mmCIF file of C-alpha atoms in Angstrom:
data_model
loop_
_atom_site.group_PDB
_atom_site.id
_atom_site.type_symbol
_atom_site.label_atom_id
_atom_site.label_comp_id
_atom_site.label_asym_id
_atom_site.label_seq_id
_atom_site.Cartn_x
_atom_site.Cartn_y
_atom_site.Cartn_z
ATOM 1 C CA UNK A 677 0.000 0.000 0.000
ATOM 2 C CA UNK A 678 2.644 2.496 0.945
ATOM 3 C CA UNK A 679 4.585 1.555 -2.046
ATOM 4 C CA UNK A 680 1.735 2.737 -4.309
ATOM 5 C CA UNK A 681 1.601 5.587 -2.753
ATOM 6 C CA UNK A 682 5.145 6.640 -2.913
ATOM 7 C CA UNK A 683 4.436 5.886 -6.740
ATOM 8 C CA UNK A 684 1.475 7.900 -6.989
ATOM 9 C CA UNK A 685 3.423 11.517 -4.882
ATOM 10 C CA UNK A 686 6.290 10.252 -7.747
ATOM 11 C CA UNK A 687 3.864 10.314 -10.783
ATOM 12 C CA UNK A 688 2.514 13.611 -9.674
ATOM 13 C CA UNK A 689 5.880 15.459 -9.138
ATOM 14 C CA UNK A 690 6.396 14.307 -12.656
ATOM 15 C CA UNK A 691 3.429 15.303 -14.361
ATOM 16 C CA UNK A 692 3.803 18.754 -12.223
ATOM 17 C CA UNK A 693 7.633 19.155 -13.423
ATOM 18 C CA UNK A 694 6.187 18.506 -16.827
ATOM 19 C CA UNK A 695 3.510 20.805 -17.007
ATOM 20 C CA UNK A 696 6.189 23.473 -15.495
ATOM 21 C CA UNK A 697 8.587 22.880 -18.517
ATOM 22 C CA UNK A 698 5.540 23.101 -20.890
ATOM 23 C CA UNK A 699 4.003 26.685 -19.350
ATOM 24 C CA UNK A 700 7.647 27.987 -19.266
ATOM 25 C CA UNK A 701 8.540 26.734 -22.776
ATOM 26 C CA UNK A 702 5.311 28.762 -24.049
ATOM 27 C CA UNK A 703 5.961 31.823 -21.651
ATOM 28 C CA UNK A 704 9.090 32.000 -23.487
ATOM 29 C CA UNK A 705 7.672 31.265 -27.534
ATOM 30 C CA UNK A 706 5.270 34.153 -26.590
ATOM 31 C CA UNK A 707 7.740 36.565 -24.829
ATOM 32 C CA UNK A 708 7.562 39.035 -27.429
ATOM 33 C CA UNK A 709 3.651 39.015 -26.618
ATOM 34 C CA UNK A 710 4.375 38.845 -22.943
ATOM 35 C CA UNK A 711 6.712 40.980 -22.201
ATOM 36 C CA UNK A 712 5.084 44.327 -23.281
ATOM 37 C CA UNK A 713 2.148 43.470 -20.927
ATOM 38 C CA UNK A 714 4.252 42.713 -18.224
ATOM 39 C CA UNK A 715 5.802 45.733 -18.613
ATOM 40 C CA UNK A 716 2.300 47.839 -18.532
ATOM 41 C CA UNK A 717 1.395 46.065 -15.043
ATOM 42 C CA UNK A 718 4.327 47.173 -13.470
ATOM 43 C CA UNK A 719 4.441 50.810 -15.080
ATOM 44 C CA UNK A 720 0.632 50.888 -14.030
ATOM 45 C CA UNK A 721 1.818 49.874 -11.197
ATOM 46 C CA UNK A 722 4.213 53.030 -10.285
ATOM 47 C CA UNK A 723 1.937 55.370 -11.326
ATOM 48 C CA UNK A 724 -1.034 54.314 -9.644
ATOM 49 C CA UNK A 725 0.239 55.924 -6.682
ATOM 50 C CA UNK A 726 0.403 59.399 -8.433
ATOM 51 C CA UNK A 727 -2.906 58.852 -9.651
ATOM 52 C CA UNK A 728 -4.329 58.053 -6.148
ATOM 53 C CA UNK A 729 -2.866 61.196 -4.996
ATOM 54 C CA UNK A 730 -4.220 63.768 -8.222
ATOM 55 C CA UNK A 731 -7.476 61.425 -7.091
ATOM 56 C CA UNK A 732 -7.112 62.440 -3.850
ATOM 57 C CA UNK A 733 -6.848 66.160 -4.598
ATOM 58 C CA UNK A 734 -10.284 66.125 -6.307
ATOM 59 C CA UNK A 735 -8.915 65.466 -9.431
ATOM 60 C CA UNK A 736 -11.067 63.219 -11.455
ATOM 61 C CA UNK A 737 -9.305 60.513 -12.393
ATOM 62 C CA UNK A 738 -9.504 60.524 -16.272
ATOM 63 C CA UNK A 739 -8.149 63.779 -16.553
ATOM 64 C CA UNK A 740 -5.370 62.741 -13.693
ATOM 65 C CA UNK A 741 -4.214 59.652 -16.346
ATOM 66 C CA UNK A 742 -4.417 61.370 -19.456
ATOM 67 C CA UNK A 743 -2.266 64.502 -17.906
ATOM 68 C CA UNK A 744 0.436 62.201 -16.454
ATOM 69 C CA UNK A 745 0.336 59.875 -19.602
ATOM 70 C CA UNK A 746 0.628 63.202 -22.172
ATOM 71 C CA UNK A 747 3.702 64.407 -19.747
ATOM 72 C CA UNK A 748 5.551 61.073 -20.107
ATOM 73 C CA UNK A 749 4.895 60.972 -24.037
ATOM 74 C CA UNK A 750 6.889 64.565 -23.602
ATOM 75 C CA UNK A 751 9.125 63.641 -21.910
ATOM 76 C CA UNK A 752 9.848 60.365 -23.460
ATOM 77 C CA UNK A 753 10.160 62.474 -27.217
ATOM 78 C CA UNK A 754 12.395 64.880 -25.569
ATOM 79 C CA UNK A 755 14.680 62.281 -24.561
ATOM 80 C CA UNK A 756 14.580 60.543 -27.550
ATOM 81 C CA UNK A 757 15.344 63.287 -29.754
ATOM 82 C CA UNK A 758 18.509 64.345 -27.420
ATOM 83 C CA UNK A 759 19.712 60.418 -27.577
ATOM 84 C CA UNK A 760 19.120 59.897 -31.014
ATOM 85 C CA UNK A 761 21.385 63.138 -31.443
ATOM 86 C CA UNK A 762 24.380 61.777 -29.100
ATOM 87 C CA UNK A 763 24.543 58.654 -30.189
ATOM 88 C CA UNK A 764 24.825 60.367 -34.068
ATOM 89 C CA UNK A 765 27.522 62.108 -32.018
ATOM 90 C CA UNK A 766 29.667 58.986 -30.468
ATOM 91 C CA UNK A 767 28.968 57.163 -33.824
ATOM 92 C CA UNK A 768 31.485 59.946 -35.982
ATOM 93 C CA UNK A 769 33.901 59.965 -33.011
ATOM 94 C CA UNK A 770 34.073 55.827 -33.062
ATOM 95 C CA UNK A 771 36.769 56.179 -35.971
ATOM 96 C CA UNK A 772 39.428 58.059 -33.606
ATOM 97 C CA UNK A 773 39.364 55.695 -30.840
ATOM 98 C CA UNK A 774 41.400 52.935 -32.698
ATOM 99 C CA UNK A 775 44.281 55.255 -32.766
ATOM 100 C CA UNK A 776 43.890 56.778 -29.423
ATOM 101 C CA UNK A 777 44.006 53.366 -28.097
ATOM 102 C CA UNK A 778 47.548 53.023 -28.419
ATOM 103 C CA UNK A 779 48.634 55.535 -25.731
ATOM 104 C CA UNK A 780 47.054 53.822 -22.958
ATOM 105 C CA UNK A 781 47.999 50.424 -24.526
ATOM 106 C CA UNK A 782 51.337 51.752 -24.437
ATOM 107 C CA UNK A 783 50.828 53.030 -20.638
ATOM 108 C CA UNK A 784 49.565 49.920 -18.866
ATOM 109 C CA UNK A 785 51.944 47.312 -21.656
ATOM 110 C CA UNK A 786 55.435 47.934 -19.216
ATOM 111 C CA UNK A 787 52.981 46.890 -16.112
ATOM 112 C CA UNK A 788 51.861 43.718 -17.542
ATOM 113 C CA UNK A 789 55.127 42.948 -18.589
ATOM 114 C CA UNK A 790 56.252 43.060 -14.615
ATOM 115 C CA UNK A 791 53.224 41.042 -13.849
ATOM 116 C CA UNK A 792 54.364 38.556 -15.947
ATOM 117 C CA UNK A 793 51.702 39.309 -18.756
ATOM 118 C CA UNK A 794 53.613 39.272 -22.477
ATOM 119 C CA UNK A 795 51.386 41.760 -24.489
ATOM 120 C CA UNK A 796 51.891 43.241 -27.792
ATOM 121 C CA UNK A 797 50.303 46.269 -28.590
ATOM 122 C CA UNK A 798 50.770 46.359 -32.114
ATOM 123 C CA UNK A 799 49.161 42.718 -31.849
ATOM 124 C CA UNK A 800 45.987 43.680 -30.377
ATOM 125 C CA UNK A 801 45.331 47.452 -32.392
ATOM 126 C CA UNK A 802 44.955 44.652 -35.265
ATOM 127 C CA UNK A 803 42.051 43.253 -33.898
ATOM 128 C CA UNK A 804 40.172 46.542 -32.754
ATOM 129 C CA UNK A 805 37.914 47.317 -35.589
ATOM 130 C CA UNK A 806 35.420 50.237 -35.237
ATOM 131 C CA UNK A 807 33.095 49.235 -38.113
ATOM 132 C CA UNK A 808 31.425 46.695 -35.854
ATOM 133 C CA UNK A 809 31.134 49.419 -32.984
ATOM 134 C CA UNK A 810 29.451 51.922 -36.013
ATOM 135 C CA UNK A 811 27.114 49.404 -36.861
ATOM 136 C CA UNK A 812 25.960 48.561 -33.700
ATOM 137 C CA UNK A 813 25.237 51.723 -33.330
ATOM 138 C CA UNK A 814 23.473 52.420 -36.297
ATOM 139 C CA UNK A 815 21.014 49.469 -35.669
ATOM 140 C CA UNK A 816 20.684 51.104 -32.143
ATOM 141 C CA UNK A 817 19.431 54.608 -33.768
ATOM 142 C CA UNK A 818 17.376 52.500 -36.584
ATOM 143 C CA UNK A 819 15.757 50.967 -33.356
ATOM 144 C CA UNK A 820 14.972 54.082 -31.616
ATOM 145 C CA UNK A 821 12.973 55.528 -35.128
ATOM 146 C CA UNK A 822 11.100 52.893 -34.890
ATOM 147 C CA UNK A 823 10.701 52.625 -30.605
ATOM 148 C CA UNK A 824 7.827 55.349 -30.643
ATOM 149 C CA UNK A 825 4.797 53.328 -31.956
ATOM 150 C CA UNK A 826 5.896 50.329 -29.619
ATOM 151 C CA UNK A 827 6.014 53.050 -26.992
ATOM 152 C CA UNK A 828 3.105 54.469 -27.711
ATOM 153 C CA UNK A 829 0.992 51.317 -27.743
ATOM 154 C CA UNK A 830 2.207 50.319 -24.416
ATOM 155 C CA UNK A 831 1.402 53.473 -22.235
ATOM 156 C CA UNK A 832 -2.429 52.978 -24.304
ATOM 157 C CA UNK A 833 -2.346 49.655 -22.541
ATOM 158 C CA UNK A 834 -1.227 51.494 -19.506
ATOM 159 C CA UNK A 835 -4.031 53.986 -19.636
ATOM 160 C CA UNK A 836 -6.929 51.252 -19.566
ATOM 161 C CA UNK A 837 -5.056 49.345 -16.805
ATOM 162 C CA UNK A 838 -5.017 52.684 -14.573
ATOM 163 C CA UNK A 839 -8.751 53.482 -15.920
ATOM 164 C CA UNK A 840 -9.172 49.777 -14.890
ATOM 165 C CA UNK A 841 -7.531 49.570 -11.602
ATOM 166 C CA UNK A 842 -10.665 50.801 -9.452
ATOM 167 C CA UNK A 843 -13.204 47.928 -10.586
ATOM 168 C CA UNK A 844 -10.968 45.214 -10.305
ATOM 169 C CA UNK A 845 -10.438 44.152 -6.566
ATOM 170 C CA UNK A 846 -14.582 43.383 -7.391
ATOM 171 C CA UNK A 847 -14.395 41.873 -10.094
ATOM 172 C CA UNK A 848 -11.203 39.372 -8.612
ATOM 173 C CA UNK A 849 -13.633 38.437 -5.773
ATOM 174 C CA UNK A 850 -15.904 36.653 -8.263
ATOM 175 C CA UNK A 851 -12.613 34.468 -9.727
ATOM 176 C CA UNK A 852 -11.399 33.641 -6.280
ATOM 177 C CA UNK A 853 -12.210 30.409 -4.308
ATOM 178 C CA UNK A 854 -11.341 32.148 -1.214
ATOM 179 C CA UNK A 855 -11.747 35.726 -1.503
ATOM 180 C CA UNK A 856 -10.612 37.161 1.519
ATOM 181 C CA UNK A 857 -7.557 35.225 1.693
ATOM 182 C CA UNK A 858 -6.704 35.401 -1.931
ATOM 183 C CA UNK A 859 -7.651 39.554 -1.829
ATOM 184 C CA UNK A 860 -5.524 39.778 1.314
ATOM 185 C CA UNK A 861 -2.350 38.160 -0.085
ATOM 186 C CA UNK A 862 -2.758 40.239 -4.160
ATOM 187 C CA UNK A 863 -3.083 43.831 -1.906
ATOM 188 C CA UNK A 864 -0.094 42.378 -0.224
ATOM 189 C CA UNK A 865 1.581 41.495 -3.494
ATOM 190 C CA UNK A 866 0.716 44.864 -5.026
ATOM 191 C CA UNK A 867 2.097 46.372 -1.603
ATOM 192 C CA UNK A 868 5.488 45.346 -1.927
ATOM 193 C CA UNK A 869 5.931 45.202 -5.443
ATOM 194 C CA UNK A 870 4.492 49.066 -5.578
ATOM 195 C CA UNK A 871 7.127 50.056 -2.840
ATOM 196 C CA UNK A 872 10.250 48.444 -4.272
ATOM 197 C CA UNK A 873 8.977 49.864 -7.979
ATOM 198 C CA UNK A 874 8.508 53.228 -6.658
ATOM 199 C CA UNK A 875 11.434 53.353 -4.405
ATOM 200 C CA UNK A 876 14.463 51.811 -6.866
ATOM 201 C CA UNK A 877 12.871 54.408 -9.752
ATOM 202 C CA UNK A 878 13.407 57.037 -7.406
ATOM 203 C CA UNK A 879 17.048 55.423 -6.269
ATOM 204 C CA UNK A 880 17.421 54.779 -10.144
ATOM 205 C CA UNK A 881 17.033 58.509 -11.341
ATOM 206 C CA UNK A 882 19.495 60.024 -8.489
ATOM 207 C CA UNK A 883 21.789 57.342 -9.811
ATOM 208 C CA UNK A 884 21.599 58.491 -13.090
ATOM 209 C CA UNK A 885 21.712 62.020 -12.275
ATOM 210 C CA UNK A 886 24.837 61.787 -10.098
ATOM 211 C CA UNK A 887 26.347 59.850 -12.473
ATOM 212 C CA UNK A 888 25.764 62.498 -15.536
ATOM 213 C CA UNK A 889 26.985 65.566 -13.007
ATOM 214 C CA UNK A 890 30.158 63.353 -12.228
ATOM 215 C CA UNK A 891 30.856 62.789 -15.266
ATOM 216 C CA UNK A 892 30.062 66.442 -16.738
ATOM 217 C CA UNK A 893 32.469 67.803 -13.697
ATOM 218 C CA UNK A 894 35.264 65.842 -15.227
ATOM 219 C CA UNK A 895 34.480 66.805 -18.621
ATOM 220 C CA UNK A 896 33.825 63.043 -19.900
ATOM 221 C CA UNK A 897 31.620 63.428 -23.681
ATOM 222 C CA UNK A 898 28.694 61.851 -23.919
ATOM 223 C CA UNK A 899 27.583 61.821 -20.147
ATOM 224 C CA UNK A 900 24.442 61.962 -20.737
ATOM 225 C CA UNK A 901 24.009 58.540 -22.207
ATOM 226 C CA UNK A 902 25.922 56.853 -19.326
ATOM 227 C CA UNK A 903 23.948 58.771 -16.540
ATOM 228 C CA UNK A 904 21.042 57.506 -19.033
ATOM 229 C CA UNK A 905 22.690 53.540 -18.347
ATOM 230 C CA UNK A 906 23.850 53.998 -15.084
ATOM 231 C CA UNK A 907 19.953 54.825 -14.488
ATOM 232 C CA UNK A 908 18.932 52.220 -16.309
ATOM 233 C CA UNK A 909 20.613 49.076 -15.375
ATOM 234 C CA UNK A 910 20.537 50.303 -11.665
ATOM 235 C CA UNK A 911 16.938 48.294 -11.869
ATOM 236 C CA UNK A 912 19.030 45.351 -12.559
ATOM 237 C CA UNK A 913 20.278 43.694 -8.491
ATOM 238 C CA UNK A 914 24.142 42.694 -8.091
ATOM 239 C CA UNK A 915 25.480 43.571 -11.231
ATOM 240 C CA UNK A 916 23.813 46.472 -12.988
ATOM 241 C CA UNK A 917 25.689 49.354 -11.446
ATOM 242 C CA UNK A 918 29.230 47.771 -12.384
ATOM 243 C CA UNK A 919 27.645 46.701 -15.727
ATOM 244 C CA UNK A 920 26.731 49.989 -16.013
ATOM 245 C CA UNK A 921 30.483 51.866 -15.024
ATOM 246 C CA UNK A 922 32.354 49.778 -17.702
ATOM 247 C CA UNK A 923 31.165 51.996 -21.171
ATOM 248 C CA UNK A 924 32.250 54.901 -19.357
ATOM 249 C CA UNK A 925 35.685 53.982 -17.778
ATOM 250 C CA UNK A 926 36.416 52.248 -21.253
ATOM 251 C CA UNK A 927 36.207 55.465 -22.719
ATOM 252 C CA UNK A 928 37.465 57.857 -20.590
ATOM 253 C CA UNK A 929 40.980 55.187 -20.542
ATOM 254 C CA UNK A 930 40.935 55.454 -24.428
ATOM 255 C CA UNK A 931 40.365 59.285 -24.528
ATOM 256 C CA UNK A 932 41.755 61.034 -22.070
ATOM 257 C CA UNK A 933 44.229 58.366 -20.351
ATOM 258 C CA UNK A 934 44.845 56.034 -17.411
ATOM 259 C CA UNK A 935 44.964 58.526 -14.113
ATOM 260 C CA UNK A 936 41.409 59.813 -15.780
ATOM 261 C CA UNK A 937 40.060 56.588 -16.347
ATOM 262 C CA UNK A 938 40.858 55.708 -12.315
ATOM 263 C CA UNK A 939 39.448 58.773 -11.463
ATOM 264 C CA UNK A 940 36.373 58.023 -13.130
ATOM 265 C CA UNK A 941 36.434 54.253 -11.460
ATOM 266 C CA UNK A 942 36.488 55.913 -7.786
ATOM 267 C CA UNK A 943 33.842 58.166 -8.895
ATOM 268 C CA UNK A 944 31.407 55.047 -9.940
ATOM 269 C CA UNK A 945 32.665 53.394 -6.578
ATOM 270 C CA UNK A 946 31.734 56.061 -4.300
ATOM 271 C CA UNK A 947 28.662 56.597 -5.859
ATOM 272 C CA UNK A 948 27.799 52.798 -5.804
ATOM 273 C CA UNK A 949 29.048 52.793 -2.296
ATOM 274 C CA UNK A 950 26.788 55.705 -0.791
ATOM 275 C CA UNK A 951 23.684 55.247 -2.706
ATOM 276 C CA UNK A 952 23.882 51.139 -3.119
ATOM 277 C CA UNK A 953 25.209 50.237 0.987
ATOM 278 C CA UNK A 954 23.742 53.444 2.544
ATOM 279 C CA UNK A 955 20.401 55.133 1.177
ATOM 280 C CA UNK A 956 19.102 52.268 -0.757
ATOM 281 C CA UNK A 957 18.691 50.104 2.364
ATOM 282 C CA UNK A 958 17.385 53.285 4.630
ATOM 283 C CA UNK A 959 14.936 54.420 2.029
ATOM 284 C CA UNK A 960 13.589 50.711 1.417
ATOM 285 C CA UNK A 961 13.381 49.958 4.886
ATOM 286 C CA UNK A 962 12.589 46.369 5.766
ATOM 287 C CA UNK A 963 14.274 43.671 3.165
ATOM 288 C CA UNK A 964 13.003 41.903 0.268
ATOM 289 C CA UNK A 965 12.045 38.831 2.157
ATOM 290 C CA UNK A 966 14.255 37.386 -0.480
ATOM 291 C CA UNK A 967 17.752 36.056 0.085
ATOM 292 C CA UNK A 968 21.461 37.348 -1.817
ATOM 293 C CA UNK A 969 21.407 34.107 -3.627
ATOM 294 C CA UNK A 970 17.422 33.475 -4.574
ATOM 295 C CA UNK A 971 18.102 37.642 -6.089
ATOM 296 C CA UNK A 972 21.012 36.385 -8.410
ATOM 297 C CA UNK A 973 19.026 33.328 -9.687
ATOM 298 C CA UNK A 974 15.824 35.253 -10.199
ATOM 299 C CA UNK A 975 17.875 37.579 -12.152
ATOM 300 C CA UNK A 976 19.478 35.213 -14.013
ATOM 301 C CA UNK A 977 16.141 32.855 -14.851
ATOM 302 C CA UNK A 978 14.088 35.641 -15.436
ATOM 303 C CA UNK A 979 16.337 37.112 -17.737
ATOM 304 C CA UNK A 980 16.391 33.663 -19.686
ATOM 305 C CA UNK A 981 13.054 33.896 -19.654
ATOM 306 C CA UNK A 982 11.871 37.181 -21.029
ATOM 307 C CA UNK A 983 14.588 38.692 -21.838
ATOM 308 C CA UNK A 984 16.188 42.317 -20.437
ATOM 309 C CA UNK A 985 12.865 43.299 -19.303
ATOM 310 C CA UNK A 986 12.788 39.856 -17.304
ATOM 311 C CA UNK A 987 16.366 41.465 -15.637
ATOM 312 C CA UNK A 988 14.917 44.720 -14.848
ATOM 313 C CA UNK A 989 12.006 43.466 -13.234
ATOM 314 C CA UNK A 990 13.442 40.180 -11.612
ATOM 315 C CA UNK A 991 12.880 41.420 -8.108
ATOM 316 C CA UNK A 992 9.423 42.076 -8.657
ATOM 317 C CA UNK A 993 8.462 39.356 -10.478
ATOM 318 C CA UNK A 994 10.534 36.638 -7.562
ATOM 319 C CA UNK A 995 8.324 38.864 -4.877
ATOM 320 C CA UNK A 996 4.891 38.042 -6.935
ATOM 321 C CA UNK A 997 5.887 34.324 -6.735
ATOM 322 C CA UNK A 998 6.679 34.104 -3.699
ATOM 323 C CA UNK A 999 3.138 35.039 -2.524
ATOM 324 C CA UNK A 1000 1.331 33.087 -4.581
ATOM 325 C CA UNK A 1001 3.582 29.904 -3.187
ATOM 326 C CA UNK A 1002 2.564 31.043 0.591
ATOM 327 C CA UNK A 1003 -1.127 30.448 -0.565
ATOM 328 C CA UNK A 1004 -1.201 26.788 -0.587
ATOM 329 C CA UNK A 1005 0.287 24.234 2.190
ATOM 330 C CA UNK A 1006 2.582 22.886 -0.529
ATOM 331 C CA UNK A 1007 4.215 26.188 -2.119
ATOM 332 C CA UNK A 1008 4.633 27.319 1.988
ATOM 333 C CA UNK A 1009 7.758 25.102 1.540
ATOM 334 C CA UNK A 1010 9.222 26.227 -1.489
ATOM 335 C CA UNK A 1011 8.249 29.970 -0.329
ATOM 336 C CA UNK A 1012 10.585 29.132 3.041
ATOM 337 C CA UNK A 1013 13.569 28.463 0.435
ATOM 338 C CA UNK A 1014 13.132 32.045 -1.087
ATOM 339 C CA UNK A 1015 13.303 34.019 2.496
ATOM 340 C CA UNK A 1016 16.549 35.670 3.456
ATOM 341 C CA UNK A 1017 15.696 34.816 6.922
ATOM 342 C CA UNK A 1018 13.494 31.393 7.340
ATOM 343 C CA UNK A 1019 10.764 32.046 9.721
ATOM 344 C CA UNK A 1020 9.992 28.358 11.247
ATOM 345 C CA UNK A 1021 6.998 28.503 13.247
#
């Protein structure tokens, strides 16, 4: 008897594992489909807040959406226009940098030698070619022509979620086996996943704000693109800061020499340091519930899974999982695995 039903718990792991690899395979067919409207939860997600508050204010909410929607459409042509225009910029200067590579080269070759490190510099100038840089960047600028109808469509599927978001706590209580429970633990979802949204956008523009000044202080070109990274991939846990730092040092060491370039490092550092260690942890207040390592997995599946939006959002989308596995006696266990501290009782 208990041997058949050892069988049985085995068969249904299986067919569960199974089904898993099937939903996953299809999440990740249909990304292209996904991803946009994953994307529009979690914008409608950080400006719901704002919304609540014009709300609040006796604003009526359909004029509160369409005023903050119409001032990120300006904002987001601004900025395009200005990128678009830089990037034209760093694409013309691309051609120098093969020959102002050799100075540095030359620089740091006599310390590698003493390391131990045989490098030739006329070796490696041959295989520095700044037609593939060009083109990269060309494809970058055709993408951006072309980003503003993709834009576009997604902050119209933004504006019916926020026009949306009032009738649908009722309209989930119908769905819901257990409504109170199941209502209790999506506020609580929508909770943490609003704070840590709101929060590293906030931590995300000072970033990239600090990061342009820096680098405008020491007279670095094109600052504005990597305060415009830095910002960016700042929504990306563990690695996106130094990910980040490395355009920027990389050119400052080609234009304007070593001593620059290590200025520029301890800039990125300190900035890292005081923003990453010291405010980020003070303005989120109480942790993740999520532990060092289960953050550097999600970020690593979810990025496998849907891509660089899956990267940005891996923390939020780990958090939403991890709630819906405390619903059920079974996922409890898996949820315990995720915590950075394991609560027991």
């Amino acid at each position: 008897m208990s041997k058949s039903i050892i069988t049985l718990n085995g068969l249904k792991i299986v067919i569960m594992l199974g089904m898993m690899v099937i939903i996953l395979a299809g999440v990740r067919i249909a990304a292209e489909i996904i991803v946009p409207f994953v994307l529009a939860i979690f914008i409608a997600v950080i400006l719901n807040p704002v919304i609540q508050y014009m709300v609040r204010l006796r604003v009526p909410r359909a004029l509160a959406i369409f005023t903050l929607i119409s001032l990120i459409i300006f904002f987001v042509v601004v900025l395009l226009a200005y990128l678009g225009t830089t990037l034209n910029d760093l694409a013309r200067t691309l051609p120098r940098y093969r020959t102002s590579l050799v100075i540095p080269l030359q620089t740091i070759e006599p310390w590698l030698q003493r390391a131990g490190i045989k490098v030739s510099v006329e070796q490696l100038i041959k295989y520095i070619d700044p037609n593939s840089a060009m083109t990269f960047i060309s494809t970058l600028l055709t993408q951006l022509s072309s980003a503003m109808t993709s834009i576009f469509l997604l902050l119209l599927t933004v504006v019916f979620m926020l026009l949306e978001a009032p009738q649908l706590p009722t309209k989930l209580q119908y769905t819901l086996s257990r409504p109170s429970a199941g209502m209790a633990a999506m506020q609580r979802a929508i909770d943490s996943v609003s704070h840590y949204l709101v929060l590293k956008t906030a931590i995300s523009l000072l970033t990239g704000l600090i990061v342009w000044i820096m680098l405008l202080v020491l007279g670095v070109q094109f600052s504005f693109i990597w305060g415009l990274l830095a910002m960016a991939l700042n929504f990306i846990p563990n690695i996106g800061s130094v990910l980040a730092a490395i355009p920027a040092i990389l050119q400052v060491l080609v234009f304007q020499g070593v001593y620059d370039a290590l200025t520029v490092l301890a800039g990125y550092m300190v900035i890292n340091l005081v923003i990453g260690n010291i405010l980020e942890p003070r303005m989120m207040g109480r942790g993740l519930g999520l532990s060092t390592l289960v953050v550097f997995m999600s970020l690593i599946f979810w990025g496998w899974l849907l891509g660089a939006v899956g990267m940005l959002l891996s923390v939020p989308l780990t958090i939403v999982v991890k709630i819906a596995l405390e619903q059920s006696e079974g996922g409890k266990r898996i949820a315990m695995l995720l915590n950075d501290v394991p609560d027991y009782k």
